Amino acid sequence: METPVQEKIRTFEDALIHPSGRVLSTLEADGSRRWLTPRISPGRLWQARRIFAYFLLALFTLTPYIHISGHPAILLDVVRRRFHILGVTFLPTDTVLLALLVLMVGLSIFLFTAVAGRIFCGWACPQTVYLEFVYRPIERLFYGTAGRGGKPKNVPTWRRIALHVVYLGISIHLANTALSYFVGANAVNEFIWKSNPFAHPAAFIMVAIITAWMMWDFCFWREQMCLIGCPYGRLQSVLLDRWSHIVSYDVQRGEPRGKGGAKPVAGRSISLPVSQSLDITAPSRGDCVDCSMCVQVCPTGIDIRDGLQFECVNCTQCIDACDSVMDKVGKPRRLIGYSSQAARAGESIRWLRPRVVVYPAMLFVVGTLFVYLLLHRNAFDLTILRAQGRPFVVREDGSVENTMRFKIVNRTEQRRSYRIEPIDPNVSIIATDTQRSVTLDPLETAVEPFQVRVPETMFKSDHMDIEVRVISDASETITRFVRLVGPYQSTFVNGGR
């Protein structure tokens, strides 16, 4: 006999709405984690993805060793506040340029998504590239499923341990490669081979954190990163429209699905991954033979035949798998393929639509502005600041003296000298150096004090603006207005003099 508590629990469970299948592709019906071990379908698109992935891996590894204009191709020197990107040096004063660069990258991703769906995720995202072409191939090698994928059977414990040891070595290497983008490849090699970790604690901690993250990500979280951690999958629902090209299933051609709709080609055997047999006497059905290969090869575990889903990363494995089955049963390819929802519904293609017009237009405007500002940057930066202390001093000769500071940043790769001088001949500038010049090394910054003296009679109120200029030894000039303060001069006093 049930207790009152047990009866309430049973009543509560009976009132729950139980799902007919999985709520998420990575969850079982009981809520436990569904571990995905996708099969491999080495078709034409998979080969193209693999070549492109190897190119990206090589690019990521070799970029820190490639030097342009004396600096690594990409060096994000946060400590010195210098970003070297493809031969261009960005300093803290280039905030607008960096913002425009980030905006261009974002707009490009928006445009690619509007045109070709989530293609970035399946072909260029580091999460997909490393998981599908580095970590999972090694896993299949240790688990005995190399070349075909799928769920392993009876894997010895020593193989699992060895696998994670190899994972750890790869993660450490990738972490050190990532570190080289911030301190340089030569510095990383020196940290590893010529010093101990305690000599560079910040770099060591960074490598340790990245290594731990990669081990957790690629050993445990895996496709959950694309489904839960990354917001881009959910953003695509607002970036796509009915004419965006996505990986999709041709419902009109494939339905009703069933193993009775396909007929084998003479002289060719059919090997389906599930225990099914083709019944050529069955009534007419669609081209889909319901072999589930598209599901078995999907790295996120979805069924593409259920329509557009945010879990789909456009990896095209389902296309290759379905094409291979269609070849075996003598049916045309591309039952699953790149197409738009509108095209699948029989609507005409619309090349000109708001998304593919607005995004390129915005990208053109931002790109033009970026190039213009980049080409018209000054060879040095100049900032004039007021020094601390008394705002002004009235000297015995009747002149008013303001103490200022000028901050100069040499943006060039050459040693440069700079001097400051007034525009108005009645203004005198007294610098620490009698020549009023300062010499800077490449990318060096200096802050120098100077005094500005003007006759007291030039003040018509308690302040006035003068114009000064800084000239480099390469004849580059920047002009700035400087506000001076002085004794208050009223109209009555000036008139009485």
Tab-separated table of C-alpha atoms in Angstrom:
chain	number	residue	atom	x	y	z
A	1	MET	CA	0.000	0.000	0.000
A	2	GLU	CA	1.329	3.417	-0.982
A	3	THR	CA	2.065	6.017	1.602
A	4	PRO	CA	0.504	9.498	1.192
A	5	VAL	CA	3.868	10.864	0.032
A	6	GLN	CA	4.328	8.131	-2.573
A	7	GLU	CA	0.782	8.660	-3.777
A	8	LYS	CA	1.405	12.388	-4.220
A	9	ILE	CA	4.626	11.698	-6.132
A	10	ARG	CA	2.873	9.237	-8.447
A	11	THR	CA	0.015	11.690	-8.994
A	12	PHE	CA	2.517	14.434	-9.792
A	13	GLU	CA	4.431	12.246	-12.259
A	14	ASP	CA	1.203	11.229	-13.978
A	15	ALA	CA	0.322	14.914	-14.420
A	16	LEU	CA	3.613	15.656	-16.190
A	17	ILE	CA	3.676	15.860	-19.968
A	18	HIS	CA	6.293	13.373	-21.105
A	19	PRO	CA	8.047	14.094	-24.410
A	20	SER	CA	7.652	11.611	-27.223
A	21	GLY	CA	11.383	11.829	-27.972
A	22	ARG	CA	14.465	13.771	-26.996
A	23	VAL	CA	13.981	17.371	-25.966
A	24	LEU	CA	17.563	18.164	-27.013
A	25	SER	CA	19.780	16.226	-29.385
A	26	THR	CA	22.354	15.742	-26.623
A	27	LEU	CA	19.879	14.632	-23.939
A	28	GLU	CA	18.204	11.292	-23.520
A	29	ALA	CA	14.505	11.081	-22.709
A	30	ASP	CA	15.322	10.694	-19.014
A	31	GLY	CA	17.465	13.842	-19.027
A	32	SER	CA	20.868	12.141	-18.971
A	33	ARG	CA	23.699	13.190	-21.282
A	34	ARG	CA	23.656	11.611	-24.702
A	35	TRP	CA	27.258	11.154	-25.760
A	36	LEU	CA	27.646	11.605	-29.496
A	37	THR	CA	30.056	9.486	-31.521
A	38	PRO	CA	29.263	10.488	-35.109
A	39	ARG	CA	30.139	8.270	-38.016
A	40	ILE	CA	32.236	9.549	-40.927
A	41	SER	CA	30.982	9.987	-44.436
A	42	PRO	CA	34.085	10.851	-46.510
A	43	GLY	CA	32.353	12.521	-49.417
A	44	ARG	CA	33.298	15.448	-51.619
A	45	LEU	CA	32.243	18.120	-49.140
A	46	TRP	CA	33.996	16.355	-46.268
A	47	GLN	CA	37.227	16.291	-48.273
A	48	ALA	CA	36.886	20.010	-48.988
A	49	ARG	CA	36.234	20.742	-45.311
A	50	ARG	CA	39.246	18.698	-44.271
A	51	ILE	CA	41.564	20.535	-46.676
A	52	PHE	CA	40.240	23.879	-45.495
A	53	ALA	CA	40.565	22.821	-41.846
A	54	TYR	CA	44.183	21.766	-42.343
A	55	PHE	CA	44.850	25.120	-43.967
A	56	LEU	CA	43.365	26.931	-40.965
A	57	LEU	CA	45.364	24.778	-38.546
A	58	ALA	CA	48.577	25.539	-40.416
A	59	LEU	CA	47.686	29.226	-40.550
A	60	PHE	CA	47.058	29.339	-36.805
A	61	THR	CA	50.325	27.551	-36.032
A	62	LEU	CA	52.591	29.419	-38.460
A	63	THR	CA	51.221	32.968	-38.217
A	64	PRO	CA	53.270	33.883	-35.090
A	65	TYR	CA	56.451	32.945	-36.997
A	66	ILE	CA	55.605	35.069	-40.053
A	67	HIS	CA	57.018	38.595	-39.806
A	68	ILE	CA	55.748	41.630	-41.700
A	69	SER	CA	57.525	44.991	-41.414
A	70	GLY	CA	59.704	43.679	-38.608
A	71	HIS	CA	56.858	42.387	-36.430
A	72	PRO	CA	54.873	39.134	-36.268
A	73	ALA	CA	51.920	39.028	-38.625
A	74	ILE	CA	49.607	39.138	-35.596
A	75	LEU	CA	50.912	40.246	-32.202
A	76	LEU	CA	48.462	41.484	-29.588
A	77	ASP	CA	50.934	43.033	-27.163
A	78	VAL	CA	48.564	43.969	-24.361
A	79	VAL	CA	51.333	44.827	-21.884
A	80	ARG	CA	52.881	47.444	-24.177
A	81	ARG	CA	49.459	48.336	-25.603
A	82	ARG	CA	50.447	47.652	-29.189
A	83	PHE	CA	48.597	45.508	-31.715
A	84	HIS	CA	50.559	44.491	-34.812
A	85	ILE	CA	48.130	43.136	-37.421
A	86	LEU	CA	49.398	42.309	-40.930
A	87	GLY	CA	52.091	44.969	-40.899
A	88	VAL	CA	49.921	47.693	-39.366
A	89	THR	CA	50.554	48.837	-35.799
A	90	PHE	CA	47.573	49.895	-33.717
A	91	LEU	CA	48.162	51.980	-30.594
A	92	PRO	CA	45.735	53.023	-27.830
A	93	THR	CA	44.948	56.166	-29.823
A	94	ASP	CA	43.582	53.946	-32.622
A	95	THR	CA	40.444	52.988	-30.723
A	96	VAL	CA	38.221	54.110	-33.594
A	97	LEU	CA	40.180	52.013	-36.107
A	98	LEU	CA	40.018	48.915	-33.901
A	99	ALA	CA	36.294	49.434	-33.353
A	100	LEU	CA	35.744	49.710	-37.109
A	101	LEU	CA	37.818	46.555	-37.665
A	102	VAL	CA	35.719	44.588	-35.178
A	103	LEU	CA	32.555	45.999	-36.755
A	104	MET	CA	33.703	44.856	-40.210
A	105	VAL	CA	34.281	41.322	-38.911
A	106	GLY	CA	30.819	41.276	-37.342
A	107	LEU	CA	29.126	42.592	-40.467
A	108	SER	CA	30.980	40.017	-42.583
A	109	ILE	CA	29.670	37.195	-40.387
A	110	PHE	CA	26.162	38.651	-40.602
A	111	LEU	CA	26.443	38.800	-44.394
A	112	PHE	CA	27.774	35.237	-44.691
A	113	THR	CA	24.928	34.027	-42.471
A	114	ALA	CA	22.266	35.850	-44.476
A	115	VAL	CA	23.614	34.367	-47.705
A	116	ALA	CA	24.894	30.911	-46.715
A	117	GLY	CA	23.528	30.204	-43.247
A	118	ARG	CA	25.727	28.999	-40.406
A	119	ILE	CA	28.596	28.154	-42.736
A	120	PHE	CA	31.158	29.813	-40.473
A	121	CYS	CA	30.369	27.321	-37.690
A	122	GLY	CA	30.846	24.247	-39.832
A	123	TRP	CA	33.835	25.350	-41.884
A	124	ALA	CA	35.873	27.972	-40.013
A	125	CYS	CA	34.953	28.057	-36.323
A	126	PRO	CA	37.925	26.968	-34.168
A	127	GLN	CA	35.606	24.841	-32.025
A	128	THR	CA	34.526	22.773	-35.026
A	129	VAL	CA	37.937	22.689	-36.699
A	130	TYR	CA	39.778	21.413	-33.637
A	131	LEU	CA	37.054	19.034	-32.485
A	132	GLU	CA	36.354	17.399	-35.839
A	133	PHE	CA	39.849	17.410	-37.346
A	134	VAL	CA	42.184	17.141	-34.345
A	135	TYR	CA	40.583	15.682	-31.233
A	136	ARG	CA	37.971	13.305	-32.677
A	137	PRO	CA	40.343	11.731	-35.251
A	138	ILE	CA	42.780	10.979	-32.415
A	139	GLU	CA	39.926	9.551	-30.360
A	140	ARG	CA	38.901	7.267	-33.221
A	141	LEU	CA	42.508	6.130	-33.577
A	142	PHE	CA	42.711	5.083	-29.924
A	143	TYR	CA	39.192	3.637	-29.799
A	144	GLY	CA	39.573	1.566	-32.969
A	145	THR	CA	37.010	3.418	-35.091
A	146	ALA	CA	39.459	5.297	-37.323
A	147	GLY	CA	38.098	6.026	-40.781
A	148	ARG	CA	34.488	5.187	-39.955
A	149	GLY	CA	33.586	6.704	-36.595
A	150	GLY	CA	30.634	5.503	-34.624
A	151	LYS	CA	30.371	4.154	-31.103
A	152	PRO	CA	33.424	2.186	-29.896
A	153	LYS	CA	33.166	-1.178	-28.173
A	154	ASN	CA	35.082	-2.468	-25.164
A	155	VAL	CA	37.802	0.168	-25.033
A	156	PRO	CA	40.541	-0.849	-22.550
A	157	THR	CA	41.292	1.537	-19.707
A	158	TRP	CA	44.886	2.024	-20.803
A	159	ARG	CA	43.697	3.310	-24.158
A	160	ARG	CA	41.489	5.904	-22.476
A	161	ILE	CA	44.380	7.038	-20.286
A	162	ALA	CA	46.743	7.210	-23.250
A	163	LEU	CA	44.162	9.177	-25.213
A	164	HIS	CA	43.889	11.835	-22.514
A	165	VAL	CA	47.680	12.030	-22.201
A	166	VAL	CA	47.859	12.810	-25.935
A	167	TYR	CA	44.996	15.286	-25.531
A	168	LEU	CA	46.952	17.009	-22.770
A	169	GLY	CA	50.068	17.314	-24.933
A	170	ILE	CA	48.079	18.777	-27.832
A	171	SER	CA	46.256	21.190	-25.531
A	172	ILE	CA	49.539	22.419	-24.043
A	173	HIS	CA	50.949	22.962	-27.535
A	174	LEU	CA	47.850	24.882	-28.641
A	175	ALA	CA	47.919	26.944	-25.441
A	176	ASN	CA	51.541	27.926	-26.057
A	177	THR	CA	50.667	28.779	-29.651
A	178	ALA	CA	47.847	30.991	-28.404
A	179	LEU	CA	50.286	32.636	-25.971
A	180	SER	CA	52.615	33.461	-28.868
A	181	TYR	CA	49.926	35.751	-30.288
A	182	PHE	CA	50.343	37.922	-27.177
A	183	VAL	CA	54.074	37.785	-26.425
A	184	GLY	CA	55.614	36.542	-29.694
A	185	ALA	CA	56.822	33.117	-30.772
A	186	ASN	CA	60.459	33.863	-29.891
A	187	ALA	CA	59.489	34.831	-26.361
A	188	VAL	CA	57.457	31.638	-25.925
A	189	ASN	CA	60.362	29.489	-27.089
A	190	GLU	CA	62.596	31.290	-24.605
A	191	PHE	CA	60.053	30.739	-21.822
A	192	ILE	CA	59.951	27.004	-22.585
A	193	TRP	CA	63.592	26.176	-23.218
A	194	LYS	CA	65.664	28.846	-21.434
A	195	SER	CA	63.760	29.624	-18.232
A	196	ASN	CA	61.389	28.091	-15.708
A	197	PRO	CA	57.654	28.798	-15.368
A	198	PHE	CA	58.140	30.763	-12.142
A	199	ALA	CA	60.227	33.351	-13.993
A	200	HIS	CA	57.162	34.301	-16.060
A	201	PRO	CA	54.144	33.614	-13.823
A	202	ALA	CA	51.615	35.538	-15.944
A	203	ALA	CA	52.471	33.571	-19.095
A	204	PHE	CA	52.499	30.285	-17.164
A	205	ILE	CA	49.071	30.984	-15.636
A	206	MET	CA	47.674	31.909	-19.043
A	207	VAL	CA	48.936	28.646	-20.582
A	208	ALA	CA	47.573	26.648	-17.644
A	209	ILE	CA	44.126	28.249	-17.929
A	210	ILE	CA	43.921	27.739	-21.705
A	211	THR	CA	45.101	24.134	-21.381
A	212	ALA	CA	42.518	23.387	-18.685
A	213	TRP	CA	39.815	25.022	-20.785
A	214	MET	CA	40.708	22.977	-23.878
A	215	MET	CA	40.811	19.732	-21.930
A	216	TRP	CA	37.395	20.428	-20.444
A	217	ASP	CA	35.966	21.690	-23.726
A	218	PHE	CA	37.214	18.999	-26.109
A	219	CYS	CA	37.042	16.083	-23.665
A	220	PHE	CA	33.701	16.812	-22.046
A	221	TRP	CA	31.706	19.780	-23.323
A	222	ARG	CA	32.311	19.261	-27.041
A	223	GLU	CA	29.182	19.901	-29.124
A	224	GLN	CA	27.512	21.468	-26.071
A	225	MET	CA	29.653	24.510	-26.764
A	226	CYS	CA	27.813	25.001	-30.066
A	227	LEU	CA	24.400	24.280	-28.553
A	228	ILE	CA	24.627	26.006	-25.177
A	229	GLY	CA	27.764	28.112	-24.849
A	230	CYS	CA	27.802	29.907	-28.194
A	231	PRO	CA	25.073	32.511	-28.830
A	232	TYR	CA	25.642	32.539	-32.588
A	233	GLY	CA	23.383	29.526	-33.171
A	234	ARG	CA	20.449	31.382	-31.688
A	235	LEU	CA	21.366	34.591	-33.474
A	236	GLN	CA	21.053	32.883	-36.834
A	237	SER	CA	17.275	32.762	-36.422
A	238	VAL	CA	17.206	36.549	-36.805
A	239	LEU	CA	20.019	36.712	-39.363
A	240	LEU	CA	18.461	34.227	-41.801
A	241	ASP	CA	15.514	34.660	-44.106
A	242	ARG	CA	13.613	32.291	-46.364
A	243	TRP	CA	16.113	32.765	-49.190
A	244	SER	CA	19.259	32.059	-47.191
A	245	HIS	CA	21.103	28.954	-48.371
A	246	ILE	CA	21.195	26.364	-45.625
A	247	VAL	CA	21.596	22.608	-45.350
A	248	SER	CA	18.060	21.347	-45.807
A	249	TYR	CA	16.025	18.252	-46.643
A	250	ASP	CA	13.763	18.120	-49.705
A	251	VAL	CA	10.481	17.130	-48.078
A	252	GLN	CA	8.483	16.981	-51.308
A	253	ARG	CA	10.943	14.598	-52.890
A	254	GLY	CA	11.782	12.516	-49.829
A	255	GLU	CA	8.354	11.985	-48.257
A	256	PRO	CA	6.733	9.689	-47.490
A	257	ARG	CA	9.966	8.079	-46.407
A	258	GLY	CA	10.425	4.360	-46.140
A	259	LYS	CA	12.590	1.510	-47.290
A	260	GLY	CA	10.143	0.538	-50.005
A	261	GLY	CA	10.689	3.607	-52.153
A	262	ALA	CA	14.218	3.018	-53.383
A	263	LYS	CA	15.295	0.357	-55.824
A	264	PRO	CA	18.851	-0.947	-56.106
A	265	VAL	CA	21.026	-0.411	-59.133
A	266	ALA	CA	21.850	-3.529	-61.096
A	267	GLY	CA	25.222	-4.993	-60.202
A	268	ARG	CA	25.669	-2.831	-57.098
A	269	SER	CA	25.219	-4.074	-53.554
A	270	ILE	CA	23.562	-1.941	-50.900
A	271	SER	CA	24.934	-1.840	-47.374
A	272	LEU	CA	22.741	0.121	-44.993
A	273	PRO	CA	23.860	0.873	-41.451
A	274	VAL	CA	20.717	-0.592	-39.877
A	275	SER	CA	19.160	-3.992	-40.307
A	276	GLN	CA	16.758	-3.132	-43.114
A	277	SER	CA	15.852	-4.790	-46.360
A	278	LEU	CA	14.449	-3.111	-49.449
A	279	ASP	CA	11.042	-4.240	-50.567
A	280	ILE	CA	10.701	-3.383	-54.257
A	281	THR	CA	7.055	-4.517	-54.228
A	282	ALA	CA	6.031	-1.923	-51.648
A	283	PRO	CA	3.811	0.976	-52.765
A	284	SER	CA	5.441	4.101	-54.141
A	285	ARG	CA	7.280	6.145	-51.580
A	286	GLY	CA	9.614	9.104	-51.511
A	287	ASP	CA	13.318	8.885	-52.220
A	288	CYS	CA	14.265	8.846	-48.523
A	289	VAL	CA	14.914	5.224	-47.517
A	290	ASP	CA	14.890	6.150	-43.809
A	291	CYS	CA	18.375	4.734	-43.284
A	292	SER	CA	19.169	7.316	-40.544
A	293	MET	CA	22.661	7.875	-41.943
A	294	CYS	CA	22.099	11.639	-41.870
A	295	VAL	CA	21.492	11.369	-38.133
A	296	GLN	CA	24.404	9.030	-37.456
A	297	VAL	CA	26.973	11.338	-39.075
A	298	CYS	CA	25.659	14.570	-37.533
A	299	PRO	CA	28.154	15.971	-34.988
A	300	THR	CA	25.330	17.638	-33.045
A	301	GLY	CA	22.988	14.631	-33.202
A	302	ILE	CA	20.018	16.227	-34.958
A	303	ASP	CA	17.774	14.895	-37.694
A	304	ILE	CA	17.999	17.362	-40.563
A	305	ARG	CA	14.744	15.977	-41.931
A	306	ASP	CA	12.929	17.768	-39.086
A	307	GLY	CA	13.680	21.116	-40.707
A	308	LEU	CA	15.877	24.071	-39.803
A	309	GLN	CA	17.297	23.774	-36.278
A	310	PHE	CA	19.690	26.066	-34.457
A	311	GLU	CA	21.869	23.032	-33.598
A	312	CYS	CA	22.796	22.599	-37.265
A	313	VAL	CA	26.324	23.912	-37.886
A	314	ASN	CA	26.241	23.381	-41.669
A	315	CYS	CA	29.046	20.824	-41.564
A	316	THR	CA	27.481	19.093	-44.641
A	317	GLN	CA	28.164	15.570	-43.343
A	318	CYS	CA	24.493	14.716	-43.830
A	319	ILE	CA	24.785	15.809	-47.473
A	320	ASP	CA	27.709	13.454	-48.133
A	321	ALA	CA	25.999	10.602	-46.288
A	322	CYS	CA	22.711	11.017	-48.138
A	323	ASP	CA	24.467	11.362	-51.506
A	324	SER	CA	26.298	8.074	-50.948
A	325	VAL	CA	23.017	6.318	-50.140
A	326	MET	CA	21.293	7.853	-53.162
A	327	ASP	CA	24.136	6.592	-55.365
A	328	LYS	CA	23.649	3.089	-54.028
A	329	VAL	CA	19.895	3.030	-54.560
A	330	GLY	CA	20.030	4.690	-57.990
A	331	LYS	CA	18.400	7.984	-57.089
A	332	PRO	CA	19.533	11.550	-57.866
A	333	ARG	CA	21.767	13.256	-55.337
A	334	ARG	CA	20.977	16.261	-53.162
A	335	LEU	CA	17.957	14.900	-51.364
A	336	ILE	CA	19.757	16.748	-48.600
A	337	GLY	CA	21.720	19.700	-49.894
A	338	TYR	CA	22.371	23.398	-49.851
A	339	SER	CA	19.145	25.203	-50.639
A	340	SER	CA	16.780	27.793	-49.222
A	341	GLN	CA	13.426	27.298	-47.582
A	342	ALA	CA	11.829	29.333	-50.351
A	343	ALA	CA	13.415	27.198	-53.090
A	344	ARG	CA	12.291	24.005	-51.352
A	345	ALA	CA	8.769	25.427	-51.342
A	346	GLY	CA	8.947	26.133	-55.086
A	347	GLU	CA	9.323	29.895	-54.812
A	348	SER	CA	11.552	31.874	-57.151
A	349	ILE	CA	15.025	32.940	-56.024
A	350	ARG	CA	15.339	36.508	-54.774
A	351	TRP	CA	18.923	37.694	-55.064
A	352	LEU	CA	18.132	41.288	-54.114
A	353	ARG	CA	16.533	41.471	-50.702
A	354	PRO	CA	17.035	43.780	-47.717
A	355	ARG	CA	19.600	41.652	-45.873
A	356	VAL	CA	21.940	41.139	-48.807
A	357	VAL	CA	21.742	44.828	-49.713
A	358	VAL	CA	21.959	46.487	-46.300
A	359	TYR	CA	24.829	44.353	-44.953
A	360	PRO	CA	27.142	44.921	-47.965
A	361	ALA	CA	26.267	48.612	-47.985
A	362	MET	CA	27.132	48.940	-44.301
A	363	LEU	CA	30.280	46.880	-44.826
A	364	PHE	CA	31.326	49.141	-47.705
A	365	VAL	CA	30.783	52.319	-45.672
A	366	VAL	CA	32.619	50.996	-42.623
A	367	GLY	CA	35.428	49.558	-44.764
A	368	THR	CA	35.857	52.814	-46.673
A	369	LEU	CA	35.981	54.782	-43.446
A	370	PHE	CA	38.497	52.340	-41.998
A	371	VAL	CA	40.796	52.588	-45.034
A	372	TYR	CA	40.522	56.373	-45.119
A	373	LEU	CA	41.403	56.771	-41.442
A	374	LEU	CA	44.193	54.222	-41.763
A	375	LEU	CA	45.799	55.990	-44.723
A	376	HIS	CA	45.447	59.439	-43.166
A	377	ARG	CA	46.915	58.636	-39.761
A	378	ASN	CA	49.609	60.997	-38.548
A	379	ALA	CA	53.149	59.706	-38.280
A	380	PHE	CA	53.072	60.655	-34.617
A	381	ASP	CA	50.449	61.384	-31.988
A	382	LEU	CA	50.402	64.630	-30.034
A	383	THR	CA	48.525	65.349	-26.826
A	384	ILE	CA	48.993	68.567	-24.821
A	385	LEU	CA	48.196	68.400	-21.122
A	386	ARG	CA	48.246	70.947	-18.318
A	387	ALA	CA	50.852	70.336	-15.645
A	388	GLN	CA	49.941	69.975	-11.989
A	389	GLY	CA	50.456	72.851	-9.585
A	390	ARG	CA	49.744	76.549	-9.947
A	391	PRO	CA	47.722	77.333	-13.078
A	392	PHE	CA	49.920	80.331	-13.986
A	393	VAL	CA	52.704	82.576	-12.756
A	394	VAL	CA	53.068	86.332	-13.358
A	395	ARG	CA	56.752	87.060	-13.871
A	396	GLU	CA	58.640	90.208	-12.982
A	397	ASP	CA	58.824	91.295	-16.609
A	398	GLY	CA	55.017	91.314	-16.812
A	399	SER	CA	54.641	88.084	-18.743
A	400	VAL	CA	52.293	85.258	-17.757
A	401	GLU	CA	53.739	81.766	-17.674
A	402	ASN	CA	51.755	78.487	-17.968
A	403	THR	CA	53.418	75.138	-17.436
A	404	MET	CA	52.240	72.438	-19.855
A	405	ARG	CA	53.227	68.951	-20.946
A	406	PHE	CA	53.231	67.542	-24.446
A	407	LYS	CA	52.921	63.797	-24.992
A	408	ILE	CA	54.361	62.477	-28.250
A	409	VAL	CA	54.058	58.944	-29.623
A	410	ASN	CA	56.369	57.995	-32.470
A	411	ARG	CA	54.215	55.763	-34.677
A	412	THR	CA	56.944	55.035	-37.217
A	413	GLU	CA	59.606	52.350	-37.293
A	414	GLN	CA	62.386	54.962	-37.494
A	415	ARG	CA	64.080	57.133	-34.894
A	416	ARG	CA	62.547	60.613	-34.977
A	417	SER	CA	63.179	64.026	-33.373
A	418	TYR	CA	60.406	66.500	-32.612
A	419	ARG	CA	60.394	70.167	-31.674
A	420	ILE	CA	57.614	72.408	-30.471
A	421	GLU	CA	57.188	76.029	-31.493
A	422	PRO	CA	54.480	78.721	-31.344
A	423	ILE	CA	52.631	80.168	-34.298
A	424	ASP	CA	52.306	83.675	-32.812
A	425	PRO	CA	55.697	85.473	-32.598
A	426	ASN	CA	54.577	87.194	-29.369
A	427	VAL	CA	54.400	83.790	-27.627
A	428	SER	CA	57.518	82.228	-26.160
A	429	ILE	CA	57.964	78.546	-25.426
A	430	ILE	CA	60.605	77.491	-22.967
A	431	ALA	CA	61.310	73.738	-22.964
A	432	THR	CA	63.658	71.634	-20.880
A	433	ASP	CA	65.903	71.296	-23.888
A	434	THR	CA	67.141	74.613	-25.233
A	435	GLN	CA	66.368	73.364	-28.717
A	436	ARG	CA	62.802	72.464	-27.625
A	437	SER	CA	63.187	69.017	-29.219
A	438	VAL	CA	62.872	65.426	-28.098
A	439	THR	CA	64.169	62.282	-29.836
A	440	LEU	CA	62.157	59.050	-29.755
A	441	ASP	CA	62.897	55.503	-30.811
A	442	PRO	CA	60.399	53.588	-32.981
A	443	LEU	CA	56.988	53.323	-31.276
A	444	GLU	CA	58.352	55.101	-28.210
A	445	THR	CA	56.303	57.522	-26.111
A	446	ALA	CA	57.593	60.539	-24.207
A	447	VAL	CA	56.019	63.227	-22.030
A	448	GLU	CA	58.000	66.478	-21.848
A	449	PRO	CA	57.249	69.646	-19.849
A	450	PHE	CA	57.402	73.120	-21.345
A	451	GLN	CA	56.468	76.648	-20.336
A	452	VAL	CA	54.465	79.094	-22.408
A	453	ARG	CA	55.034	82.818	-21.785
A	454	VAL	CA	52.821	85.528	-23.175
A	455	PRO	CA	52.560	89.250	-22.381
A	456	GLU	CA	49.924	90.001	-19.779
A	457	THR	CA	48.341	92.524	-22.128
A	458	MET	CA	47.300	89.689	-24.467
A	459	PHE	CA	44.734	88.491	-21.930
A	460	LYS	CA	41.301	89.985	-22.562
A	461	SER	CA	39.746	87.724	-19.927
A	462	ASP	CA	40.952	85.050	-17.565
A	463	HIS	CA	41.955	82.746	-20.430
A	464	MET	CA	43.100	82.778	-24.013
A	465	ASP	CA	43.848	80.240	-26.761
A	466	ILE	CA	47.118	80.081	-28.640
A	467	GLU	CA	48.253	77.833	-31.459
A	468	VAL	CA	51.401	75.698	-31.282
A	469	ARG	CA	52.851	73.135	-33.610
A	470	VAL	CA	55.156	70.145	-33.317
A	471	ILE	CA	57.444	69.408	-36.247
A	472	SER	CA	59.397	66.201	-36.765
A	473	ASP	CA	62.744	65.929	-38.482
A	474	ALA	CA	60.859	64.362	-41.393
A	475	SER	CA	58.853	67.622	-41.825
A	476	GLU	CA	55.652	66.083	-40.435
A	477	THR	CA	53.606	68.691	-38.572
A	478	ILE	CA	50.695	68.629	-36.128
A	479	THR	CA	49.049	71.832	-34.909
A	480	ARG	CA	47.113	72.149	-31.664
A	481	PHE	CA	45.316	74.910	-29.785
A	482	VAL	CA	46.401	75.398	-26.177
A	483	ARG	CA	44.289	77.223	-23.614
A	484	LEU	CA	46.260	79.482	-21.289
A	485	VAL	CA	44.955	80.987	-18.062
A	486	GLY	CA	46.039	84.261	-16.540
A	487	PRO	CA	45.004	87.104	-14.264
A	488	TYR	CA	41.446	88.287	-14.741
A	489	GLN	CA	41.265	91.454	-16.841
A	490	SER	CA	37.968	93.332	-16.673
A	491	THR	CA	36.802	95.739	-19.322
A	492	PHE	CA	37.051	98.656	-16.882
A	493	VAL	CA	40.665	97.860	-15.997
A	494	ASN	CA	41.670	97.397	-19.620
A	495	GLY	CA	39.948	100.624	-20.546
A	496	GLY	CA	41.654	102.519	-17.722
A	497	ARG	CA	45.089	101.569	-18.904
